Amino acid sequence: MNRFHNYHRKTLCIAANLIIQNEKLYVLIR
């Protein structure tokens, strides 16, 4: 259970990083 929780947190961190990068690119394009 703990391992699954850590994996889920890593996935959320990666997703958040991708969203932040996309927002930066969007601002640069505009």
mmCIF file of N, CA and C in Angstrom:
data_model
loop_
_atom_site.group_PDB
_atom_site.id
_atom_site.type_symbol
_atom_site.label_atom_id
_atom_site.label_comp_id
_atom_site.label_asym_id
_atom_site.label_seq_id
_atom_site.Cartn_x
_atom_site.Cartn_y
_atom_site.Cartn_z
ATOM 1 N N MET A 1 0.839 -1.201 0.000
ATOM 2 C CA MET A 1 0.000 0.000 0.000
ATOM 3 C C MET A 1 0.877 1.255 0.000
ATOM 4 N N ASN A 2 1.918 1.246 0.842
ATOM 5 C CA ASN A 2 2.795 2.409 0.916
ATOM 6 C C ASN A 2 3.519 2.632 -0.409
ATOM 7 N N ARG A 3 3.949 1.523 -1.040
ATOM 8 C CA ARG A 3 4.659 1.634 -2.316
ATOM 9 C C ARG A 3 3.737 2.253 -3.375
ATOM 10 N N PHE A 4 2.488 1.824 -3.376
ATOM 11 C CA PHE A 4 1.527 2.349 -4.346
ATOM 12 C C PHE A 4 1.335 3.850 -4.112
ATOM 13 N N HIS A 5 1.284 4.260 -2.846
ATOM 14 C CA HIS A 5 1.093 5.671 -2.519
ATOM 15 C C HIS A 5 2.280 6.482 -3.034
ATOM 16 N N ASN A 6 3.495 5.994 -2.819
ATOM 17 C CA ASN A 6 4.682 6.707 -3.306
ATOM 18 C C ASN A 6 4.656 6.810 -4.826
ATOM 19 N N TYR A 7 4.266 5.749 -5.503
ATOM 20 C CA TYR A 7 4.198 5.759 -6.966
ATOM 21 C C TYR A 7 3.170 6.789 -7.429
ATOM 22 N N HIS A 8 2.052 6.853 -6.755
ATOM 23 C CA HIS A 8 1.003 7.801 -7.141
ATOM 24 C C HIS A 8 1.511 9.234 -6.952
ATOM 25 N N ARG A 9 2.244 9.481 -5.861
ATOM 26 C CA ARG A 9 2.772 10.835 -5.624
ATOM 27 C C ARG A 9 3.774 11.202 -6.698
ATOM 28 N N LYS A 10 4.620 10.246 -7.101
ATOM 29 C CA LYS A 10 5.591 10.529 -8.175
ATOM 30 C C LYS A 10 4.857 10.880 -9.461
ATOM 31 N N THR A 11 3.798 10.130 -9.762
ATOM 32 C CA THR A 11 3.035 10.390 -10.986
ATOM 33 C C THR A 11 2.431 11.789 -10.942
ATOM 34 N N LEU A 12 1.897 12.177 -9.779
ATOM 35 C CA LEU A 12 1.311 13.514 -9.654
ATOM 36 C C LEU A 12 2.379 14.579 -9.830
ATOM 37 N N CYS A 13 3.571 14.361 -9.271
ATOM 38 C CA CYS A 13 4.656 15.342 -9.414
ATOM 39 C C CYS A 13 5.033 15.495 -10.881
ATOM 40 N N ILE A 14 5.153 14.379 -11.594
ATOM 41 C CA ILE A 14 5.509 14.435 -13.022
ATOM 42 C C ILE A 14 4.421 15.182 -13.793
ATOM 43 N N ALA A 15 3.171 14.881 -13.503
ATOM 44 C CA ALA A 15 2.063 15.545 -14.199
ATOM 45 C C ALA A 15 2.099 17.046 -13.921
ATOM 46 N N ALA A 16 2.349 17.427 -12.678
ATOM 47 C CA ALA A 16 2.403 18.849 -12.326
ATOM 48 C C ALA A 16 3.540 19.534 -13.072
ATOM 49 N N ASN A 17 4.700 18.867 -13.156
ATOM 50 C CA ASN A 17 5.835 19.454 -13.881
ATOM 51 C C ASN A 17 5.495 19.652 -15.350
ATOM 52 N N LEU A 18 4.829 18.679 -15.951
ATOM 53 C CA LEU A 18 4.457 18.801 -17.367
ATOM 54 C C LEU A 18 3.484 19.964 -17.558
ATOM 55 N N ILE A 19 2.527 20.106 -16.653
ATOM 56 C CA ILE A 19 1.549 21.202 -16.769
ATOM 57 C C ILE A 19 2.261 22.546 -16.637
ATOM 58 N N ILE A 20 3.191 22.654 -15.683
ATOM 59 C CA ILE A 20 3.926 23.915 -15.502
ATOM 60 C C ILE A 20 4.728 24.233 -16.758
ATOM 61 N N GLN A 21 5.395 23.242 -17.335
ATOM 62 C CA GLN A 21 6.180 23.465 -18.547
ATOM 63 C C GLN A 21 5.267 23.900 -19.687
ATOM 64 N N ASN A 22 4.103 23.273 -19.813
ATOM 65 C CA ASN A 22 3.169 23.640 -20.880
ATOM 66 C C ASN A 22 2.704 25.078 -20.703
ATOM 67 N N GLU A 23 2.436 25.497 -19.466
ATOM 68 C CA GLU A 23 2.000 26.874 -19.225
ATOM 69 C C GLU A 23 3.105 27.853 -19.592
ATOM 70 N N LYS A 24 4.355 27.526 -19.263
ATOM 71 C CA LYS A 24 5.479 28.401 -19.622
ATOM 72 C C LYS A 24 5.584 28.522 -21.136
ATOM 73 N N LEU A 25 5.477 27.398 -21.846
ATOM 74 C CA LEU A 25 5.549 27.429 -23.313
ATOM 75 C C LEU A 25 4.401 28.252 -23.878
ATOM 76 N N TYR A 26 3.216 28.089 -23.316
ATOM 77 C CA TYR A 26 2.046 28.822 -23.797
ATOM 78 C C TYR A 26 2.275 30.327 -23.637
ATOM 79 N N VAL A 27 2.827 30.728 -22.500
ATOM 80 C CA VAL A 27 3.105 32.155 -22.264
ATOM 81 C C VAL A 27 4.165 32.645 -23.247
ATOM 82 N N LEU A 28 5.184 31.831 -23.490
ATOM 83 C CA LEU A 28 6.240 32.240 -24.432
ATOM 84 C C LEU A 28 5.677 32.395 -25.837
ATOM 85 N N ILE A 29 4.797 31.478 -26.235
ATOM 86 C CA ILE A 29 4.225 31.549 -27.586
ATOM 87 C C ILE A 29 3.376 32.812 -27.725
ATOM 88 N N ARG A 30 2.623 33.138 -26.697
ATOM 89 C CA ARG A 30 1.795 34.349 -26.748
ATOM 90 C C ARG A 30 2.700 35.560 -26.696
#
